[in-house]
PDB file of C-alpha atoms in Angstrom:
ATOM      1  CA  MET A 551     -34.478-123.889 142.299  1.00 66.00           C
ATOM      2  CA  THR A 552     -34.411-127.401 143.746  1.00 83.00           C
ATOM      3  CA  SER A 553     -36.117-127.926 147.086  1.00 84.00           C
ATOM      4  CA  GLN A 554     -34.591-129.938 149.919  1.00 91.00           C
ATOM      5  CA  ALA A 555     -36.216-131.676 152.889  1.00 93.00           C
ATOM      6  CA  LEU A 556     -34.759-130.288 156.119  1.00 95.00           C
ATOM      7  CA  THR A 557     -35.779-129.837 159.728  1.00 96.00           C
ATOM      8  CA  VAL A 558     -36.041-126.135 160.493  1.00 96.00           C
ATOM      9  CA  LEU A 559     -35.615-124.932 164.080  1.00 97.00           C
ATOM     10  CA  PHE A 560     -36.635-121.546 165.429  1.00 96.00           C
ATOM     11  CA  ALA A 561     -35.602-120.504 168.968  1.00 95.00           C
ATOM     12  CA  ASP A 562     -36.746-117.258 170.562  1.00 91.00           C
ATOM     13  CA  LEU A 563     -35.582-115.713 173.845  1.00 90.00           C
ATOM     14  CA  ALA A 564     -38.630-115.182 176.061  1.00 86.00           C
ATOM     15  CA  GLY A 565     -39.041-112.045 178.149  1.00 80.00           C
ATOM     16  CA  SER A 566     -36.302-109.986 176.494  1.00 79.00           C
ATOM     17  CA  THR A 567     -38.414-106.826 176.693  1.00 77.00           C
ATOM     18  CA  ARG A 568     -38.726-107.310 180.445  1.00 80.00           C
ATOM     19  CA  LEU A 569     -34.956-107.794 180.673  1.00 80.00           C
ATOM     20  CA  TYR A 570     -34.401-104.319 179.238  1.00 82.00           C
ATOM     21  CA  GLN A 571     -37.006-102.867 181.593  1.00 81.00           C
ATOM     22  CA  THR A 572     -35.637-104.492 184.748  1.00 82.00           C
ATOM     23  CA  GLN A 573     -31.889-104.765 184.127  1.00 83.00           C
ATOM     24  CA  GLY A 574     -31.104-101.802 181.925  1.00 85.00           C
ATOM     25  CA  ASP A 575     -29.854-101.622 178.373  1.00 86.00           C
ATOM     26  CA  THR A 576     -26.234-102.659 178.945  1.00 89.00           C
ATOM     27  CA  GLU A 577     -26.928-105.744 181.072  1.00 89.00           C
ATOM     28  CA  ALA A 578     -29.929-106.806 178.995  1.00 87.00           C
ATOM     29  CA  HIS A 579     -27.976-106.483 175.742  1.00 89.00           C
ATOM     30  CA  GLN A 580     -25.201-108.651 177.182  1.00 91.00           C
ATOM     31  CA  ARG A 581     -27.690-111.319 178.259  1.00 90.00           C
ATOM     32  CA  VAL A 582     -29.309-111.368 174.807  1.00 91.00           C
ATOM     33  CA  THR A 583     -25.828-111.660 173.291  1.00 92.00           C
ATOM     34  CA  ASP A 584     -25.049-114.567 175.636  1.00 93.00           C
ATOM     35  CA  SER A 585     -28.297-116.251 174.583  1.00 93.00           C
ATOM     36  CA  LEU A 586     -27.574-115.926 170.872  1.00 94.00           C
ATOM     37  CA  SER A 587     -24.014-117.189 171.363  1.00 95.00           C
ATOM     38  CA  CYS A 588     -25.324-120.163 173.338  1.00 95.00           C
ATOM     39  CA  MET A 589     -27.848-121.058 170.646  1.00 96.00           C
ATOM     40  CA  ARG A 590     -25.230-120.765 167.893  1.00 95.00           C
ATOM     41  CA  GLN A 591     -22.842-123.093 169.718  1.00 96.00           C
ATOM     42  CA  VAL A 592     -25.550-125.684 170.389  1.00 96.00           C
ATOM     43  CA  VAL A 593     -26.754-125.679 166.778  1.00 96.00           C
ATOM     44  CA  GLU A 594     -23.230-126.138 165.431  1.00 96.00           C
ATOM     45  CA  ARG A 595     -22.394-128.796 168.031  1.00 97.00           C
ATOM     46  CA  HIS A 596     -25.283-130.917 166.753  1.00 97.00           C
ATOM     47  CA  GLY A 597     -24.327-130.535 163.115  1.00 96.00           C
ATOM     48  CA  GLY A 598     -26.900-127.878 162.272  1.00 95.00           C
ATOM     49  CA  THR A 599     -26.517-124.743 160.196  1.00 94.00           C
ATOM     50  CA  LEU A 600     -27.240-121.371 161.770  1.00 94.00           C
ATOM     51  CA  LEU A 601     -29.050-119.547 158.985  1.00 93.00           C
ATOM     52  CA  ARG A 602     -29.718-116.180 160.574  1.00 91.00           C
ATOM     53  CA  THR A 603     -30.487-114.298 163.763  1.00 89.00           C
ATOM     54  CA  VAL A 604     -33.512-112.031 164.034  1.00 83.00           C
ATOM     55  CA  GLY A 605     -33.342-109.779 167.073  1.00 83.00           C
ATOM     56  CA  ASP A 606     -33.221-112.221 169.990  1.00 88.00           C
ATOM     57  CA  ALA A 607     -34.095-115.324 167.941  1.00 90.00           C
ATOM     58  CA  VAL A 608     -32.218-117.784 165.744  1.00 94.00           C
ATOM     59  CA  LEU A 609     -33.208-119.805 162.696  1.00 94.00           C
ATOM     60  CA  ALA A 610     -31.310-123.022 161.980  1.00 95.00           C
ATOM     61  CA  SER A 611     -31.618-126.091 159.769  1.00 95.00           C
ATOM     62  CA  PHE A 612     -30.688-129.741 160.275  1.00 96.00           C
ATOM     63  CA  GLU A 613     -30.444-132.645 157.879  1.00 95.00           C
ATOM     64  CA  GLN A 614     -31.474-135.048 160.671  1.00 96.00           C
ATOM     65  CA  THR A 615     -34.559-134.402 162.803  1.00 96.00           C
ATOM     66  CA  ASP A 616     -32.987-136.256 165.742  1.00 97.00           C
ATOM     67  CA  ALA A 617     -30.203-133.668 165.719  1.00 97.00           C
ATOM     68  CA  ALA A 618     -32.750-130.827 165.823  1.00 97.00           C
ATOM     69  CA  TYR A 619     -34.479-132.581 168.726  1.00 97.00           C
ATOM     70  CA  GLN A 620     -31.231-132.884 170.694  1.00 97.00           C
ATOM     71  CA  ALA A 621     -30.255-129.300 169.895  1.00 97.00           C
ATOM     72  CA  SER A 622     -33.616-127.995 171.101  1.00 97.00           C
ATOM     73  CA  ILE A 623     -33.184-129.796 174.440  1.00 96.00           C
ATOM     74  CA  ASP A 624     -29.622-128.537 174.913  1.00 96.00           C
ATOM     75  CA  ILE A 625     -30.773-124.996 174.123  1.00 96.00           C
ATOM     76  CA  GLN A 626     -33.310-125.278 176.936  1.00 95.00           C
ATOM     77  CA  LYS A 627     -30.868-126.819 179.423  1.00 94.00           C
ATOM     78  CA  GLU A 628     -28.114-124.298 178.754  1.00 94.00           C
ATOM     79  CA  HIS A 629     -30.535-121.380 179.024  1.00 94.00           C
ATOM     80  CA  GLN A 630     -31.542-122.659 182.447  1.00 91.00           C
ATOM     81  CA  LEU A 631     -27.886-122.340 183.459  1.00 92.00           C
ATOM     82  CA  LEU A 632     -27.989-118.756 182.160  1.00 91.00           C
ATOM     83  CA  SER A 633     -31.226-118.123 184.131  1.00 90.00           C
ATOM     84  CA  LEU A 634     -32.945-117.281 180.850  1.00 92.00           C
ATOM     85  CA  SER A 635     -36.069-118.696 179.223  1.00 91.00           C
ATOM     86  CA  VAL A 636     -36.487-119.599 175.579  1.00 94.00           C
ATOM     87  CA  ARG A 637     -39.239-120.892 173.304  1.00 93.00           C
ATOM     88  CA  VAL A 638     -38.253-123.495 170.694  1.00 96.00           C
ATOM     89  CA  GLY A 639     -40.166-124.881 167.733  1.00 95.00           C
ATOM     90  CA  PHE A 640     -39.082-127.156 164.888  1.00 97.00           C
ATOM     91  CA  HIS A 641     -40.731-128.518 161.756  1.00 96.00           C
ATOM     92  CA  HIS A 642     -39.689-130.894 158.973  1.00 96.00           C
ATOM     93  CA  GLY A 643     -40.495-129.970 155.392  1.00 93.00           C
ATOM     94  CA  ASN A 644     -39.238-128.836 152.009  1.00 93.00           C
ATOM     95  CA  VAL A 645     -37.266-125.605 151.768  1.00 92.00           C
ATOM     96  CA  ILE A 646     -35.479-123.693 149.045  1.00 90.00           C
ATOM     97  CA  PRO A 647     -31.748-123.236 149.836  1.00 86.00           C
ATOM     98  CA  ASP A 648     -30.399-119.921 148.568  1.00 84.00           C
ATOM     99  CA  ALA A 649     -27.077-118.216 149.355  1.00 80.00           C
ATOM    100  CA  GLY A 650     -26.623-119.819 152.767  1.00 79.00           C
ATOM    101  CA  ASP A 651     -30.237-119.357 153.844  1.00 84.00           C
ATOM    102  CA  VAL A 652     -33.449-121.287 153.295  1.00 88.00           C
ATOM    103  CA  TYR A 653     -36.925-120.145 152.338  1.00 89.00           C
ATOM    104  CA  GLY A 654     -40.367-121.653 152.089  1.00 90.00           C
ATOM    105  CA  ASN A 655     -43.449-122.518 154.060  1.00 89.00           C
ATOM    106  CA  ALA A 656     -41.530-124.862 156.369  1.00 91.00           C
ATOM    107  CA  VAL A 657     -39.638-121.851 157.721  1.00 91.00           C
ATOM    108  CA  ASN A 658     -42.877-120.010 158.433  1.00 91.00           C
ATOM    109  CA  ILE A 659     -44.358-123.038 160.190  1.00 93.00           C
ATOM    110  CA  ALA A 660     -41.286-123.474 162.417  1.00 93.00           C
ATOM    111  CA  ALA A 661     -41.567-119.823 163.469  1.00 91.00           C
ATOM    112  CA  ARG A 662     -45.318-120.176 164.159  1.00 90.00           C
ATOM    113  CA  VAL A 663     -44.781-123.286 166.260  1.00 93.00           C
ATOM    114  CA  ALA A 664     -42.029-121.593 168.285  1.00 92.00           C
ATOM    115  CA  ALA A 665     -44.311-118.613 168.912  1.00 88.00           C
ATOM    116  CA  PHE A 666     -47.044-121.010 170.073  1.00 88.00           C
ATOM    117  CA  ALA A 667     -44.723-122.523 172.695  1.00 89.00           C
ATOM    118  CA  GLU A 668     -44.607-121.171 176.224  1.00 87.00           C
ATOM    119  CA  ALA A 669     -41.329-120.048 177.795  1.00 88.00           C
ATOM    120  CA  ASP A 670     -39.126-123.072 178.606  1.00 89.00           C
ATOM    121  CA  GLU A 671     -41.132-125.216 176.179  1.00 91.00           C
ATOM    122  CA  ILE A 672     -40.322-127.083 172.975  1.00 94.00           C
ATOM    123  CA  CYS A 673     -43.096-127.596 170.434  1.00 94.00           C
ATOM    124  CA  THR A 674     -43.009-129.413 167.130  1.00 95.00           C
ATOM    125  CA  THR A 675     -45.215-130.710 164.338  1.00 94.00           C
ATOM    126  CA  GLU A 676     -46.487-134.094 163.246  1.00 91.00           C
ATOM    127  CA  GLU A 677     -44.166-134.033 160.224  1.00 94.00           C
ATOM    128  CA  ALA A 678     -41.150-133.640 162.533  1.00 95.00           C
ATOM    129  CA  VAL A 679     -42.384-136.261 165.025  1.00 93.00           C
ATOM    130  CA  ALA A 680     -42.721-138.769 162.171  1.00 93.00           C
ATOM    131  CA  GLN A 681     -39.025-138.281 161.369  1.00 94.00           C
ATOM    132  CA  LEU A 682     -37.795-138.859 164.929  1.00 94.00           C
ATOM    133  CA  SER A 683     -36.327-142.147 166.067  1.00 93.00           C
ATOM    134  CA  ILE A 684     -38.601-144.175 168.352  1.00 89.00           C
ATOM    135  CA  ARG A 685     -36.678-143.318 171.547  1.00 88.00           C
ATOM    136  CA  PHE A 686     -37.079-139.589 170.892  1.00 91.00           C
ATOM    137  CA  ARG A 687     -40.576-139.897 169.473  1.00 89.00           C
ATOM    138  CA  SER A 688     -41.768-141.318 172.798  1.00 85.00           C
ATOM    139  CA  GLN A 689     -41.149-137.906 174.389  1.00 88.00           C
ATOM    140  CA  ALA A 690     -43.534-136.118 171.984  1.00 90.00           C
ATOM    141  CA  LEU A 691     -46.832-135.338 173.690  1.00 87.00           C
ATOM    142  CA  PHE A 692     -49.776-134.433 171.473  1.00 85.00           C
ATOM    143  CA  LEU A 693     -51.289-131.073 172.467  1.00 81.00           C
ATOM    144  CA  ASP A 694     -53.883-129.996 169.929  1.00 79.00           C
ATOM    145  CA  ARG A 695     -54.680-129.194 166.320  1.00 79.00           C
ATOM    146  CA  VAL A 696     -53.818-125.511 165.995  1.00 80.00           C
ATOM    147  CA  ASP A 697     -54.854-122.884 163.462  1.00 76.00           C
ATOM    148  CA  PHE A 698     -51.822-120.882 162.334  1.00 78.00           C
ATOM    149  CA  LYS A 699     -51.900-117.744 160.231  1.00 74.00           C
ATOM    150  CA  GLY A 700     -51.010-118.524 156.629  1.00 73.00           C
ATOM    151  CA  VAL A 701     -51.689-122.268 156.998  1.00 77.00           C
ATOM    152  CA  ASP A 702     -54.862-123.595 155.374  1.00 73.00           C
ATOM    153  CA  ASN A 703     -55.631-126.447 157.779  1.00 77.00           C
ATOM    154  CA  PRO A 704     -55.089-126.872 161.538  1.00 80.00           C
ATOM    155  CA  LEU A 705     -51.733-128.487 162.316  1.00 85.00           C
ATOM    156  CA  PRO A 706     -51.228-131.159 164.985  1.00 88.00           C
ATOM    157  CA  VAL A 707     -48.780-129.712 167.514  1.00 90.00           C
ATOM    158  CA  TYR A 708     -46.732-131.705 170.017  1.00 91.00           C
ATOM    159  CA  ARG A 709     -44.781-130.754 173.119  1.00 91.00           C
ATOM    160  CA  ILE A 710     -41.370-132.337 173.728  1.00 93.00           C
ATOM    161  CA  GLN A 711     -40.996-133.581 177.309  1.00 88.00           C
ATOM    162  CA  TRP A 712     -37.397-132.521 177.755  1.00 86.00           C
ATOM    163  CA  ALA A 713     -36.752-132.169 181.499  1.00 73.00           C
ATOM    164  CA  GLU A 714     -34.773-134.933 183.188  1.00 55.00           C
ATOM    165  CA  ASP A 715     -37.603-135.830 185.572  1.00 41.00           C
ATOM    166  CA  ALA A 716     -40.441-135.506 183.060  1.00 43.00           C
ATOM    167  CA  ALA A 717     -43.196-138.072 183.491  1.00 40.00           C
ATOM    168  CA  GLN A 718     -42.769-140.956 181.074  1.00 37.00           C
ATOM    169  CA  THR A 719     -45.061-140.643 178.099  1.00 34.00           C
ATOM    170  CA  ALA A 720     -46.663-143.550 176.310  1.00 32.00           C
ATOM    171  CA  ILE A 721     -44.573-145.075 173.507  1.00 34.00           C
ATOM    172  CA  ILE A 722     -46.730-145.778 170.504  1.00 32.00           C
ATOM    173  CA  MET A 723     -44.998-148.010 167.963  1.00 31.00           C
ATOM    174  CA  ALA A 724     -46.360-147.023 164.571  1.00 30.00           C
ATOM    175  CA  GLU A 725     -45.066-145.846 161.242  1.00 32.00           C
ATOM    176  CA  SER A 726     -48.048-143.748 160.186  1.00 32.00           C
ATOM    177  CA  ARG A 727     -47.413-140.024 160.118  1.00 28.00           C
ATOM    178  CA  THR A 728     -50.926-139.432 161.381  1.00 31.00           C
ATOM    179  CA  GLN A 729     -50.510-141.617 164.505  1.00 37.00           C
ATOM    180  CA  ARG A 730     -51.036-139.609 167.703  1.00 36.00           C
ATOM    181  CA  TYR A 731     -48.732-139.971 170.713  1.00 34.00           C
ATOM    182  CA  GLN A 732     -51.128-138.985 173.468  1.00 40.00           C
ATOM    183  CA  THR A 733     -50.906-139.224 177.215  1.00 47.00           C
ATOM    184  CA  ASN A 734     -53.321-138.158 179.905  1.00 70.00           C
ATOM    185  CA  GLN A 735     -51.634-135.529 182.053  1.00 82.00           C
ATOM    186  CA  VAL A 736     -52.884-134.232 185.380  1.00 91.00           C
ATOM    187  CA  LEU A 737     -51.603-131.605 187.792  1.00 94.00           C
ATOM    188  CA  ASP A 738     -51.669-132.549 191.470  1.00 95.00           C
ATOM    189  CA  LEU A 739     -51.599-129.811 194.124  1.00 96.00           C
ATOM    190  CA  LEU A 740     -50.660-130.181 197.779  1.00 94.00           C
ATOM    191  CA  ILE A 741     -52.052-127.289 199.848  1.00 93.00           C
ATOM    192  CA  GLY A 742     -51.248-128.006 203.474  1.00 89.00           C
ATOM    193  CA  ALA A 743     -52.982-131.305 204.156  1.00 88.00           C
ATOM    194  CA  ARG A 744     -55.345-130.875 201.212  1.00 93.00           C
ATOM    195  CA  ARG A 745     -54.765-132.570 197.869  1.00 93.00           C
ATOM    196  CA  LEU A 746     -56.381-131.325 194.680  1.00 95.00           C
ATOM    197  CA  ARG A 747     -56.178-132.531 191.078  1.00 94.00           C
ATOM    198  CA  ILE A 748     -56.563-130.436 187.924  1.00 93.00           C
ATOM    199  CA  ASP A 749     -57.483-132.447 184.834  1.00 88.00           C
ATOM    200  CA  THR A 750     -60.042-132.563 182.046  1.00 84.00           C
ATOM    201  CA  LEU A 751     -62.819-133.141 184.589  1.00 85.00           C
ATOM    202  CA  ASN A 752     -61.692-130.274 186.839  1.00 90.00           C
ATOM    203  CA  PRO A 753     -59.840-127.891 184.494  1.00 90.00           C
ATOM    204  CA  VAL A 754     -59.974-124.602 186.477  1.00 93.00           C
ATOM    205  CA  VAL A 755     -59.149-123.825 190.117  1.00 95.00           C
ATOM    206  CA  THR A 756     -59.198-120.348 191.678  1.00 95.00           C
ATOM    207  CA  PHE A 757     -57.246-119.161 194.732  1.00 96.00           C
ATOM    208  CA  GLY A 758     -57.711-116.164 197.027  1.00 95.00           C
ATOM    209  CA  ARG A 759     -59.059-114.773 200.310  1.00 94.00           C
ATOM    210  CA  ALA A 760     -62.619-114.373 198.992  1.00 94.00           C
ATOM    211  CA  HIS A 761     -65.053-117.115 199.994  1.00 93.00           C
ATOM    212  CA  ASP A 762     -66.117-117.814 196.398  1.00 91.00           C
ATOM    213  CA  ASN A 763     -62.681-119.196 195.443  1.00 93.00           C
ATOM    214  CA  ASP A 764     -62.185-122.919 194.970  1.00 93.00           C
ATOM    215  CA  VAL A 765     -59.258-122.721 197.393  1.00 94.00           C
ATOM    216  CA  ARG A 766     -59.602-120.078 200.087  1.00 94.00           C
ATOM    217  CA  ILE A 767     -56.237-118.710 201.245  1.00 93.00           C
ATOM    218  CA  ASP A 768     -56.441-117.115 204.688  1.00 91.00           C
ATOM    219  CA  ALA A 769     -53.267-115.036 204.547  1.00 90.00           C
ATOM    220  CA  GLU A 770     -52.508-111.314 204.459  1.00 91.00           C
ATOM    221  CA  SER A 771     -50.265-111.743 201.428  1.00 94.00           C
ATOM    222  CA  ALA A 772     -53.109-113.157 199.297  1.00 95.00           C
ATOM    223  CA  SER A 773     -55.538-110.990 197.355  1.00 95.00           C
ATOM    224  CA  ARG A 774     -59.273-111.610 197.382  1.00 94.00           C
ATOM    225  CA  ASN A 775     -59.001-113.169 193.928  1.00 94.00           C
ATOM    226  CA  HIS A 776     -55.325-113.930 193.722  1.00 97.00           C
ATOM    227  CA  ALA A 777     -54.655-116.500 191.000  1.00 95.00           C
ATOM    228  CA  THR A 778     -56.113-119.162 188.725  1.00 95.00           C
ATOM    229  CA  ILE A 779     -54.629-122.428 187.512  1.00 95.00           C
ATOM    230  CA  GLU A 780     -56.237-123.932 184.434  1.00 92.00           C
ATOM    231  CA  MET A 781     -55.724-126.727 181.951  1.00 88.00           C
ATOM    232  CA  VAL A 782     -55.601-125.391 178.384  1.00 81.00           C
ATOM    233  CA  ARG A 783     -55.007-127.711 175.401  1.00 71.00           C
ATOM    234  CA  GLY A 784     -53.147-130.205 177.567  1.00 74.00           C
ATOM    235  CA  ARG A 785     -51.004-127.561 179.274  1.00 81.00           C
ATOM    236  CA  PHE A 786     -51.283-126.174 182.796  1.00 90.00           C
ATOM    237  CA  LEU A 787     -51.148-122.392 183.166  1.00 91.00           C
ATOM    238  CA  ILE A 788     -51.134-120.178 186.237  1.00 92.00           C
ATOM    239  CA  HIS A 789     -52.559-116.649 185.914  1.00 93.00           C
ATOM    240  CA  ASP A 790     -51.821-114.027 188.552  1.00 93.00           C
ATOM    241  CA  ALA A 791     -54.417-111.283 189.197  1.00 93.00           C
ATOM    242  CA  SER A 792     -53.138-110.050 192.552  1.00 93.00           C
ATOM    243  CA  THR A 793     -51.634-106.998 194.212  1.00 93.00           C
ATOM    244  CA  ASN A 794     -48.621-108.695 195.798  1.00 94.00           C
ATOM    245  CA  GLY A 795     -47.901-111.058 192.919  1.00 95.00           C
ATOM    246  CA  THR A 796     -47.233-114.782 192.764  1.00 96.00           C
ATOM    247  CA  TYR A 797     -43.840-116.418 193.282  1.00 96.00           C
ATOM    248  CA  LEU A 798     -43.085-119.544 191.282  1.00 94.00           C
ATOM    249  CA  VAL A 799     -40.221-122.014 191.655  1.00 92.00           C
ATOM    250  CA  ARG A 800     -40.227-124.473 188.754  1.00 86.00           C
ATOM    251  CA  GLY A 801     -38.202-127.670 188.972  1.00 81.00           C
ATOM    252  CA  GLY A 802     -35.962-126.374 191.766  1.00 70.00           C
ATOM    253  CA  PHE A 803     -34.605-123.470 189.712  1.00 77.00           C
ATOM    254  CA  ALA A 804     -34.582-119.746 190.475  1.00 83.00           C
ATOM    255  CA  THR A 805     -37.692-118.065 191.834  1.00 90.00           C
ATOM    256  CA  GLU A 806     -39.838-116.280 189.237  1.00 90.00           C
ATOM    257  CA  PHE A 807     -42.154-113.393 190.067  1.00 93.00           C
ATOM    258  CA  LEU A 808     -45.487-112.948 188.298  1.00 92.00           C
ATOM    259  CA  ARG A 809     -47.765-109.937 188.596  1.00 90.00           C
ATOM    260  CA  ARG A 810     -50.756-109.803 186.274  1.00 89.00           C
ATOM    261  CA  GLU A 811     -48.897-112.367 184.143  1.00 86.00           C
ATOM    262  CA  SER A 812     -49.178-116.040 183.228  1.00 85.00           C
ATOM    263  CA  ALA A 813     -46.722-118.932 183.213  1.00 86.00           C
ATOM    264  CA  SER A 814     -46.782-122.640 182.383  1.00 85.00           C
ATOM    265  CA  LEU A 815     -46.513-125.293 185.081  1.00 89.00           C
ATOM    266  CA  ASP A 816     -44.462-128.317 184.015  1.00 82.00           C
ATOM    267  CA  ASN A 817     -42.919-131.213 185.896  1.00 84.00           C
ATOM    268  CA  PHE A 818     -42.906-130.051 189.539  1.00 91.00           C
ATOM    269  CA  GLY A 819     -42.425-126.983 191.697  1.00 92.00           C
ATOM    270  CA  SER A 820     -43.867-124.710 194.365  1.00 95.00           C
ATOM    271  CA  ILE A 821     -46.042-121.599 194.406  1.00 97.00           C
ATOM    272  CA  GLY A 822     -46.249-118.748 196.912  1.00 96.00           C
ATOM    273  CA  LEU A 823     -49.268-116.429 196.802  1.00 96.00           C
ATOM    274  CA  GLY A 824     -47.667-113.112 197.719  1.00 96.00           C
ATOM    275  CA  PHE A 825     -44.509-114.636 199.238  1.00 96.00           C
ATOM    276  CA  ASN A 826     -41.428-116.558 198.155  1.00 94.00           C
ATOM    277  CA  PRO A 827     -42.075-120.291 198.672  1.00 93.00           C
ATOM    278  CA  GLN A 828     -38.374-120.875 199.296  1.00 90.00           C
ATOM    279  CA  SER A 829     -38.499-118.646 202.376  1.00 91.00           C
ATOM    280  CA  GLU A 830     -41.803-120.063 203.688  1.00 91.00           C
ATOM    281  CA  PRO A 831     -41.967-123.652 202.389  1.00 90.00           C
ATOM    282  CA  GLN A 832     -44.491-124.643 205.067  1.00 91.00           C
ATOM    283  CA  HIS A 833     -47.077-122.310 203.473  1.00 92.00           C
ATOM    284  CA  ALA A 834     -46.227-123.047 199.841  1.00 95.00           C
ATOM    285  CA  ILE A 835     -48.474-124.801 197.339  1.00 96.00           C
ATOM    286  CA  GLU A 836     -46.615-127.789 195.897  1.00 95.00           C
ATOM    287  CA  TYR A 837     -47.469-129.052 192.412  1.00 96.00           C
ATOM    288  CA  ARG A 838     -46.480-131.940 190.175  1.00 92.00           C
ATOM    289  CA  VAL A 839     -47.497-132.838 186.627  1.00 89.00           C
ATOM    290  CA  THR A 840     -47.868-136.573 186.069  1.00 86.00           C
ATOM    291  CA  THR A 841     -49.253-138.948 183.478  1.00 76.00           C
ATOM    292  CA  VAL A 842     -52.033-141.339 184.431  1.00 73.00           C
ATOM    293  CA  ALA A 843     -53.502-144.288 182.586  1.00 57.00           C
ATOM    294  CA  ARG A 844     -56.627-143.640 180.563  1.00 52.00           C
TER     295      ARG A 844
END
């Protein structure tokens, strides 16, 4: 069989198991159905081919990498309107078309990259970034070289800055496929009158009522060791370890509740340790991810 170079996109609904646990089978099934229908429409609208659905995920192919890029962003935006989260990954490489489907290592890599992404995140590979037009390529932020199962060598992985208010990344004008598109991201916290920065020099900050925390929270709603925010491979993650949980409002969207769970912090938002920051904004922790010059 003759191989063909295509961009393969894999999109996976995040938290579907929790949907069934919290909303019941009927409602959860309808929401998964809505997600799959949304992803199908977006893929077809951008000229892609929906190859197959696997549970709550879709696999699609595109002849143009720019189209896959635009589809991945629209998938994210439309899932925000559905109050659902999705992980998206895409990769450019050779595949074997067969009876309306495609096979090959490029498919496996796209699935691995999507699984690597956090909820509400788009990740891609160096091969795909090299195929993007300059205006889209400028939104690809190098994360790390990642070891994936079934892949001999670590692959450079990039995050697509897709939100409307994302910090502008550096535009590197180069044709080499091995050129990196790196920025230096930091997370700034506003805790009352106190300002705190998380970056490569200060990658971990702990919060809680206990005196040994980096940020001591003197509130009944906070646990002794309530939460941690850390920088991991260029991403900012919050980990809840509390009794009352952590409330997170990302980018002005619906409040999310974490209990003994983790979530990524992108762009901007607010955090409530044991309370909803929308109901008590004066006690909330405000955060913003920005890019600073090296």
